[in-house]
Coordinates of C-alpha atoms in Angstrom, one line a residue:
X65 CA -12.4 32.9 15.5
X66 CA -9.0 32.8 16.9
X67 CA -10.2 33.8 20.1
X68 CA -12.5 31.5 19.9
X69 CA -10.2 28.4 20.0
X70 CA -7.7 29.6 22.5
X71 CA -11.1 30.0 24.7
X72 CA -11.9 26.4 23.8
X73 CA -8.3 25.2 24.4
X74 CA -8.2 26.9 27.8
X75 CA -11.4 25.3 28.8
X76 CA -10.0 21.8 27.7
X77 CA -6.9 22.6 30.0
X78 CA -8.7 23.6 32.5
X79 CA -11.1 20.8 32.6
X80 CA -8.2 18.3 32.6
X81 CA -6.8 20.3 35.5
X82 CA -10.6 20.0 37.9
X83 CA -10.7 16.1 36.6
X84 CA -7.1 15.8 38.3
X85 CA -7.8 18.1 41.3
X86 CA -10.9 15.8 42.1
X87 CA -9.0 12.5 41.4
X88 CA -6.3 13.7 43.8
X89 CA -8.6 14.0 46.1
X90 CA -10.7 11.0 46.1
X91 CA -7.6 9.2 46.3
X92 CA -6.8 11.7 49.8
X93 CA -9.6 10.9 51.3
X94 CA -9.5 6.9 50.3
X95 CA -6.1 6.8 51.5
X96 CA -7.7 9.0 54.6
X97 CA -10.0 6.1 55.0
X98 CA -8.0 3.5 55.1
X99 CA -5.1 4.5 57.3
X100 CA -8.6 5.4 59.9
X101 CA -9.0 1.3 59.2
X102 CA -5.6 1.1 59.8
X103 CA -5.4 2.5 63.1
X104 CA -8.2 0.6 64.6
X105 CA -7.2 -2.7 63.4
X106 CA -3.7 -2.1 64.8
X107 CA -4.8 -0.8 68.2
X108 CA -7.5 -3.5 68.3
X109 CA -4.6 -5.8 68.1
X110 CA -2.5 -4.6 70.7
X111 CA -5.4 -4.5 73.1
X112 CA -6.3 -7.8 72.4
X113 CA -3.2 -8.8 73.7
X114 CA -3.3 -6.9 76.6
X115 CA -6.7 -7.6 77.5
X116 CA -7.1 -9.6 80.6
X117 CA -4.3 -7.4 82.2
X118 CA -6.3 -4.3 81.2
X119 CA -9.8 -5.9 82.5
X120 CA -8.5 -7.1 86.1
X121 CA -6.4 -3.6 86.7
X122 CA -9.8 -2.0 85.7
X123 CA -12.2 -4.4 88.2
X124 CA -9.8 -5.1 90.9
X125 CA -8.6 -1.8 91.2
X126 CA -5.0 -3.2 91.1
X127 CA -1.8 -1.1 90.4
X128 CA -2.9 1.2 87.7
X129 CA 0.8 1.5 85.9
X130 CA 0.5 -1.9 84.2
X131 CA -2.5 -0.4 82.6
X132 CA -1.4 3.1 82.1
X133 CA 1.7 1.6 80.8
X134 CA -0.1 -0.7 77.9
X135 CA -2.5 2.9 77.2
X136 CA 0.9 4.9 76.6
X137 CA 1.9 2.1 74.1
X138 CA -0.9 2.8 72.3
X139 CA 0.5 5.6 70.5
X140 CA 3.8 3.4 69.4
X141 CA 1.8 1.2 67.6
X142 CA 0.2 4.3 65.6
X143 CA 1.2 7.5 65.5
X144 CA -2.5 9.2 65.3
X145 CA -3.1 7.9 68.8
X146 CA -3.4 11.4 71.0
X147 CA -6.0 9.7 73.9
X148 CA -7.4 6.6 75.6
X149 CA -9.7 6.1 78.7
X150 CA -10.7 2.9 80.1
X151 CA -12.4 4.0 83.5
X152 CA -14.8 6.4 81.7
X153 CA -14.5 5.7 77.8
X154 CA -17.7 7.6 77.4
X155 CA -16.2 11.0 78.2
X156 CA -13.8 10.9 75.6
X157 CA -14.9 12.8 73.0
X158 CA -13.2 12.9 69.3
X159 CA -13.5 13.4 65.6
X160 CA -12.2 10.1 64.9
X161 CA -12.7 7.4 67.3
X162 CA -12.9 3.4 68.5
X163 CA -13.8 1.1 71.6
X164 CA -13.0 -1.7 71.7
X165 CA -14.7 -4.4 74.3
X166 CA -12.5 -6.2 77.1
X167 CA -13.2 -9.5 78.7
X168 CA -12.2 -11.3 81.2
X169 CA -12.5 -14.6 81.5
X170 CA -14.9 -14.6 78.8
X171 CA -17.2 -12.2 80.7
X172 CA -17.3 -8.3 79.3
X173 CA -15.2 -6.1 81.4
X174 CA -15.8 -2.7 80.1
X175 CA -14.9 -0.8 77.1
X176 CA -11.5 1.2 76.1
X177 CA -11.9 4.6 74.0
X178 CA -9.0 5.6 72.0
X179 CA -9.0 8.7 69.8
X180 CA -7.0 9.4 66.9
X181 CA -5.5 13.1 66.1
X182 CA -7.0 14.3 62.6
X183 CA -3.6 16.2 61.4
X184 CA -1.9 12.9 62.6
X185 CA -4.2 11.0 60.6
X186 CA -3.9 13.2 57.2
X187 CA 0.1 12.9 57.4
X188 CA -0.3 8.6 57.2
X189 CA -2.1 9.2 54.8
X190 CA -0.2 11.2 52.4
X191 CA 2.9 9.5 52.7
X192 CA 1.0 6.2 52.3
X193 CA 2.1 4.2 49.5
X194 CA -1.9 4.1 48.4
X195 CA -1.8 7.4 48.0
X196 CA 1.3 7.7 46.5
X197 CA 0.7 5.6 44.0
X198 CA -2.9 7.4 43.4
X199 CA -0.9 10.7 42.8
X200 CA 1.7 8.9 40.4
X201 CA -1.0 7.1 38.3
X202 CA -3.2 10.6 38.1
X203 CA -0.1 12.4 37.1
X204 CA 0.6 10.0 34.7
X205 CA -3.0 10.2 33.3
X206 CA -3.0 14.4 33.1
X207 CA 0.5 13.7 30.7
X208 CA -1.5 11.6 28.7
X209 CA -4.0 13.6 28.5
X210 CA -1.9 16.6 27.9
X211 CA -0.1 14.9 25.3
X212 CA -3.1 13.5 23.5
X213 CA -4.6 17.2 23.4
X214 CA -1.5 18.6 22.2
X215 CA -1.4 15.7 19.5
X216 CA -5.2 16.6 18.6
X217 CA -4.2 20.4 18.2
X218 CA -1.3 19.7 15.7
X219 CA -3.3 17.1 13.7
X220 CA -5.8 20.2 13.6
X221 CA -3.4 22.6 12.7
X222 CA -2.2 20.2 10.2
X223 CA -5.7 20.1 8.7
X224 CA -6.3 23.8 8.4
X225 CA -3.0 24.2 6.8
X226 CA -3.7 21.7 4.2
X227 CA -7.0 23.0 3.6
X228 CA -5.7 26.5 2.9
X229 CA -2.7 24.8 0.6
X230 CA -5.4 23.7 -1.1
X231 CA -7.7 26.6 -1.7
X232 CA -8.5 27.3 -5.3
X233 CA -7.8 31.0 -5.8
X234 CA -4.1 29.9 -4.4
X235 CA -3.9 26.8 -6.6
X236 CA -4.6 28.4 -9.6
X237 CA -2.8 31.7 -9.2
X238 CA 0.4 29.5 -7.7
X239 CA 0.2 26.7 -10.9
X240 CA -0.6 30.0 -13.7
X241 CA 2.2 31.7 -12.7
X242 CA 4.5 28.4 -13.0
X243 CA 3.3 27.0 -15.7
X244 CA 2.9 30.1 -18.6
X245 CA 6.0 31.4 -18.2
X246 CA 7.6 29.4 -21.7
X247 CA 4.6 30.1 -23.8
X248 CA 4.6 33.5 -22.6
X249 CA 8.3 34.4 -23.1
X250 CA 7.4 33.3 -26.6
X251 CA 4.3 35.5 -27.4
X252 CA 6.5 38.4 -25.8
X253 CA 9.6 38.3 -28.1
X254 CA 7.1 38.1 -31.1
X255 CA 5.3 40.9 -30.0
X256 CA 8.4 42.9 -30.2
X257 CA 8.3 41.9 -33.9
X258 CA 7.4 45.0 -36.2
X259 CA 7.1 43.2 -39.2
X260 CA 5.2 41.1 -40.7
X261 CA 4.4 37.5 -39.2
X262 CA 6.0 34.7 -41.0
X263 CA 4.4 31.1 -41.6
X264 CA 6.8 29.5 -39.4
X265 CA 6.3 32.7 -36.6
X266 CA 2.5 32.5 -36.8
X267 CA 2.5 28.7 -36.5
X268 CA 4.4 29.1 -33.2
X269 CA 2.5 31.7 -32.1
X270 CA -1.0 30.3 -32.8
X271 CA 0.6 27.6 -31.0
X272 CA 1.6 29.1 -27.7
X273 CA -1.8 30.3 -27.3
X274 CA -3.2 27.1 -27.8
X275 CA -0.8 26.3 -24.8
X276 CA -2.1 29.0 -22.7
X277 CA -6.0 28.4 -23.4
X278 CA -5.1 24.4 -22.4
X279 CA -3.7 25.4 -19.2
X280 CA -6.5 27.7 -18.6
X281 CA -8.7 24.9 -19.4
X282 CA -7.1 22.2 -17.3
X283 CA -7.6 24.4 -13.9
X284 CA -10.8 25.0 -14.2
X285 CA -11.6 21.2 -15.3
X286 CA -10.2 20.7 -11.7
X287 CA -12.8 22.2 -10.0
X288 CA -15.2 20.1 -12.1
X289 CA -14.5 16.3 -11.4
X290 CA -17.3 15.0 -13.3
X291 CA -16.0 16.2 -16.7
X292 CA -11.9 15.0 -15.7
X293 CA -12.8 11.5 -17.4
X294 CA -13.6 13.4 -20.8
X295 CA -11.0 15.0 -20.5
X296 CA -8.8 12.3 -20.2
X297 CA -10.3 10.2 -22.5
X298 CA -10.0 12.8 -25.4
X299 CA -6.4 13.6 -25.1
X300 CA -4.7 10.6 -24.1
X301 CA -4.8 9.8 -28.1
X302 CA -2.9 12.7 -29.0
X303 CA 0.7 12.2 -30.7
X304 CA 3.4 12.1 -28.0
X305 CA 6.2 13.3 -30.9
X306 CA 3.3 15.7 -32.2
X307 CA 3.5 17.5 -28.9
X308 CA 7.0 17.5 -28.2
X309 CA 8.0 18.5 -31.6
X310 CA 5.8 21.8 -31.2
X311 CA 7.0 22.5 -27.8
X312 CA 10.5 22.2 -28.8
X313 CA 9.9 24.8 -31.3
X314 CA 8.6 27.2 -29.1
X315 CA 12.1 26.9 -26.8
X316 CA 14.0 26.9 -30.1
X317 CA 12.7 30.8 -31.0
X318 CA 12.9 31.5 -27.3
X319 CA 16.1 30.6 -26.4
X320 CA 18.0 31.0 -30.1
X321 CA 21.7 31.0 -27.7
X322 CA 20.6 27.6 -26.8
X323 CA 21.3 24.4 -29.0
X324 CA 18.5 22.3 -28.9
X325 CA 18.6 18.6 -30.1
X326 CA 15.6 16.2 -31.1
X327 CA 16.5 12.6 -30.9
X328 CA 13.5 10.0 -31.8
X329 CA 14.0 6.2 -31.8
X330 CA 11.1 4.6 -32.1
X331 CA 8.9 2.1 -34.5
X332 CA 5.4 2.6 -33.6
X333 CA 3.5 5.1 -36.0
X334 CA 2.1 6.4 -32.9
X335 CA 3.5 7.3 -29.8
X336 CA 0.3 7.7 -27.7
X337 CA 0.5 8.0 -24.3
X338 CA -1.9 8.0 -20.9
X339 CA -0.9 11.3 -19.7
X340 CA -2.9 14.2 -21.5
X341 CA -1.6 16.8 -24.0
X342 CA -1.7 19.8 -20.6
X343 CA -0.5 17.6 -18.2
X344 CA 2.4 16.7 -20.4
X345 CA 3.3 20.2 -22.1
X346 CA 3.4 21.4 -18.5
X347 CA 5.9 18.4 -17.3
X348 CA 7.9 18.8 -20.2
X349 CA 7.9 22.6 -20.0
X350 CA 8.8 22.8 -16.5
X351 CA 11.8 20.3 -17.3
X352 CA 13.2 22.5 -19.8
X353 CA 12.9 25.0 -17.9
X354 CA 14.9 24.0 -15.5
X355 CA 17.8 23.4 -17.3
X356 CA 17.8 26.6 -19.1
X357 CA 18.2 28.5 -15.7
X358 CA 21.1 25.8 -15.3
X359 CA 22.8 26.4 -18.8
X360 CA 26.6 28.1 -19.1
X361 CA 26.7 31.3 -20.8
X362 CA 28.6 30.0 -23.7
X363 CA 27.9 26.7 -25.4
X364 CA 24.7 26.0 -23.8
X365 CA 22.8 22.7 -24.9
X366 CA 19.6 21.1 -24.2
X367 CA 19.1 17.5 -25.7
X368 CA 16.1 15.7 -25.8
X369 CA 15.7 12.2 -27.0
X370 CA 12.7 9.5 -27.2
X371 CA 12.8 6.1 -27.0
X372 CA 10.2 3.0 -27.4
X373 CA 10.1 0.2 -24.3
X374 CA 8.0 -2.8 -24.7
X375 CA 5.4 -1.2 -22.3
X376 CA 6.3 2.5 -21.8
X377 CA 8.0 5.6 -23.2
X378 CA 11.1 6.8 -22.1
X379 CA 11.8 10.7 -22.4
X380 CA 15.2 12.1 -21.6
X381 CA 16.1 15.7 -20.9
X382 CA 20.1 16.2 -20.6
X383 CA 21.6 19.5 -20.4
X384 CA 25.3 20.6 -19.8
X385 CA 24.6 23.0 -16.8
X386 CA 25.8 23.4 -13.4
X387 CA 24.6 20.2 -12.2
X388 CA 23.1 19.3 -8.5
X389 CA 24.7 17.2 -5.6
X390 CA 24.4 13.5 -5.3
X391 CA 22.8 14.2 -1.7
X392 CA 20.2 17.3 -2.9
X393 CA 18.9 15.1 -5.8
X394 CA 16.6 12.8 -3.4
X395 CA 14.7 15.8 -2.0
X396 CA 13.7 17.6 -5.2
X397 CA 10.7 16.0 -6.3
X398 CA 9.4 17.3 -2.7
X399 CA 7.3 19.4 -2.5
X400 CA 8.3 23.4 -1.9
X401 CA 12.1 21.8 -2.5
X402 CA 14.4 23.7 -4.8
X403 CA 18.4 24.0 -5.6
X404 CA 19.8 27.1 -7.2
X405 CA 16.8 29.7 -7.8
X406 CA 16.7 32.5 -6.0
X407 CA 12.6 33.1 -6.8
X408 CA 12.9 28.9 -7.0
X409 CA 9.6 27.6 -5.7
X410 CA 9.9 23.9 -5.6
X411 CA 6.6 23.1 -7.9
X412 CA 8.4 21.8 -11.2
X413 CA 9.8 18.2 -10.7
X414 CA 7.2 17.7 -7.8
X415 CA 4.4 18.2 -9.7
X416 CA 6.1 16.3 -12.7
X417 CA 6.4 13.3 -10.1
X418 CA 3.0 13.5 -8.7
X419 CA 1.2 14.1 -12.6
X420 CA 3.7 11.2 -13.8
X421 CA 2.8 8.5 -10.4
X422 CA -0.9 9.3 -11.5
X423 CA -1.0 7.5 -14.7
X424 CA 2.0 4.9 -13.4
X425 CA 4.5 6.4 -14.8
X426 CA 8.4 7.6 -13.0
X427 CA 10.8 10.0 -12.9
X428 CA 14.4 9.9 -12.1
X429 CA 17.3 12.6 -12.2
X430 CA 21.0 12.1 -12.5
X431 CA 23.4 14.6 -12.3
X432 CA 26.8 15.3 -11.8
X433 CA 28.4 19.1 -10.5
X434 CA 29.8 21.0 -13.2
X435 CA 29.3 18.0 -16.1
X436 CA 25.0 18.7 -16.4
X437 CA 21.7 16.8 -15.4
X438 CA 19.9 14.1 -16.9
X439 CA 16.1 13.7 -16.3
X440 CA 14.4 10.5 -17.5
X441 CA 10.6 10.3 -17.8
X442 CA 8.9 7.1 -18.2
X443 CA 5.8 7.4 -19.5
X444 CA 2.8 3.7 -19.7
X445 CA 1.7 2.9 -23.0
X446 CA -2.3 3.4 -23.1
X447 CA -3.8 -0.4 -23.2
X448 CA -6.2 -0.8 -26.7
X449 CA -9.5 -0.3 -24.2
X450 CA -8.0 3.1 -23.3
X451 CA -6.8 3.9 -27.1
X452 CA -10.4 2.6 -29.1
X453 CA -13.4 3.6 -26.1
X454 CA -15.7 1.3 -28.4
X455 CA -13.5 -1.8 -27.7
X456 CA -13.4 -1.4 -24.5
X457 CA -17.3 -0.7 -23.8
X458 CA -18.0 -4.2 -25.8
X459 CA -15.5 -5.6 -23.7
X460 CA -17.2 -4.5 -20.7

């Protein structure tokens, strides 16, 4: 295959090449043409000036030098002159020729033959400014051509790259990996548990696999778009605080060195939200994460703390940890972007943007070195069609 196209883009290189070659030289022999036309219109000039003197030296057999003078001329007024006859133009024979008629008096006098030189010819011709400008413009036209092929191949490469970015296999295996690492921590430290499973223990373990079968479940909804409305539709009533409440217990028997806070101001009953439960566990999760690869050894704290807008949620995720630069902060919601991971691959807060942008939500980061980062989510409100489906049918 790869063979393949460097065959195809030889042969488009090549055919760029024979479409200039053949342009060059029709413009050659244009510009051959027209300096022929050239030549004959300047030497029928001169001899029309010369004319009578030439017709009465040739009739009256006069002094010949006169004429023999104005024949020598010929070749100042164009280079490609190499001959002229006048007493027998017939028996000059050339590649590229004229006569032109003489009179005298009206009457016809005879003819005069001039030839012109073929080498003399091609070197007016390619220092012509017709030609010249031929082999400007055609040069001009390969770059273009050049550049727009060279501009097709990246777009192409472009494409393919894209398209295997976006292969399933690596999706899945790529977002897995990311994305399991908090409910598997979990399910490892109890499985290092010898004794029996408490209430608390096998609430938090019945609810790490939950996490894991969602996750499992939201890739392979990905490769069905026709159910991804269901989907939607079914979790976006789910209890924001329900959610994060769980979650936050999970990092709590995780990460016991680590103080966790839960902060909740808000008046609705409900705090529903657009985004559903997987989408959001996984946002939240990788934000956590984050900051616990950021913490101190000593004194480490996470705080989390939810607040009510008139037409969102805001979510904040503050930490005391290293903190970033002002000027990295920009570029991590990039993709493939990270600051201070070694095995860092860039997936967290871009995929937290991009899941976030999808429902109209937004994420911002502040953070100062050495003080700790703050990460604010804010997350739309569902509208009443969106929270009662038989409202918004009727509507409809």
């Amino acid at each position: 295959m790869e063979h393949t196209k460097v065959s195809s883009q030889n042969g488009i290189s090549g055919k760029l090449l024979t479409v200039f070659v053949l342009v060059s030289l029709a413009v050659a022999v244009l510009s051959f043409t027209f300096e022929e036309q050239r030549a004959r219109s300047s030497v029928e000039q001169y001899v029309g000036i010369w004319e009578d003197d030439i017709a009465r030296a040739k009739l009256f057999q006069g002094d010949p030098s006169l004429q023999n003078k104005i024949l020598n001329q010929l070749k100042e007024v164009h280079t490609a002159v190499v001959k002229s006859e006048v007493q027998k133009p017939e028996s000059l024979q050339c590649l590229f020729s004229t006569q032109v008629p003489i009179t005298l008096n009206s009457l016809p006098a005879g003819k005069i033959a001039v030839c012109f030189g073929t080498s003399e010819l091609a070197l007016k011709a390619v220092t012509s400014p017709l030609f010249m400008l031929g082999l400007v413009l055609g040069l001009m036209f390969l770059g273009w051509s050049y550049r727009r092929e060279f501009m097709a191949r990246l777009h192409e490469q472009k494409l393919e790259a894209e398209l295997a970015l976006s292969k399933e296999i690596s999706e899945i295996s790529r977002q897995v990996a990311h994305d399991i690492r908090g409910p598997l921590m979990a399910l490892t430290t109890l499985s290092q548990l010898s004794h029996e499973l408490s209430t608390e223990k096998k609430e938090l373990f019945d609810h790490a696999v939950s996490r894991i079968k969602g996750i499992a479940e939201d890739l392979l909804s990905r490769s069905r778009k026709s159910q991804s409305n269901i989907v939607s539709s079914v979790t976006a009533q789910q209890d924001l605080t329900t959610l994060l409440e769980a979650l936050l217990k999970e990092y709590r028997f995780s990460n016991p060195q680590v103080s966790f806070t839960w902060h909740k101001h808000v008046h609705s009953p409900m705090v529903n939200v657009t985004l559903d439960s997987v989408k959001l566990q996984r946002v939240v999760s990788n934000l956590l994460n984050n900051s616990l690869e950021a913490l101190p050894e000593q004194e480490a704290s996470i705080n989390m703390t939810l607040m009510e807008r008139q037409d969102h949620w805001l979510l904040q995720i503050m930490d005391n940890g290293c903190g970033i630069p002002e000027e990295v902060l920009p570029q991590l919601t990039q993709e493939g972007v990270s600051y201070g991971k070694e095995k860092g691959n860039g997936l967290g807060l871009y995929d937290a943007k991009k899941a976030l942008a999808a429902v109209g939500g937004d994420l911002q980061i502040r953070s100062r070195v050495g003080v700790g980062t703050q990460v604010v989510l804010s997350i739309p409100k569902p509208s009443q069609s969106e929270l009662d489906p038989d409202l918004g049918a009727a509507h409809s």
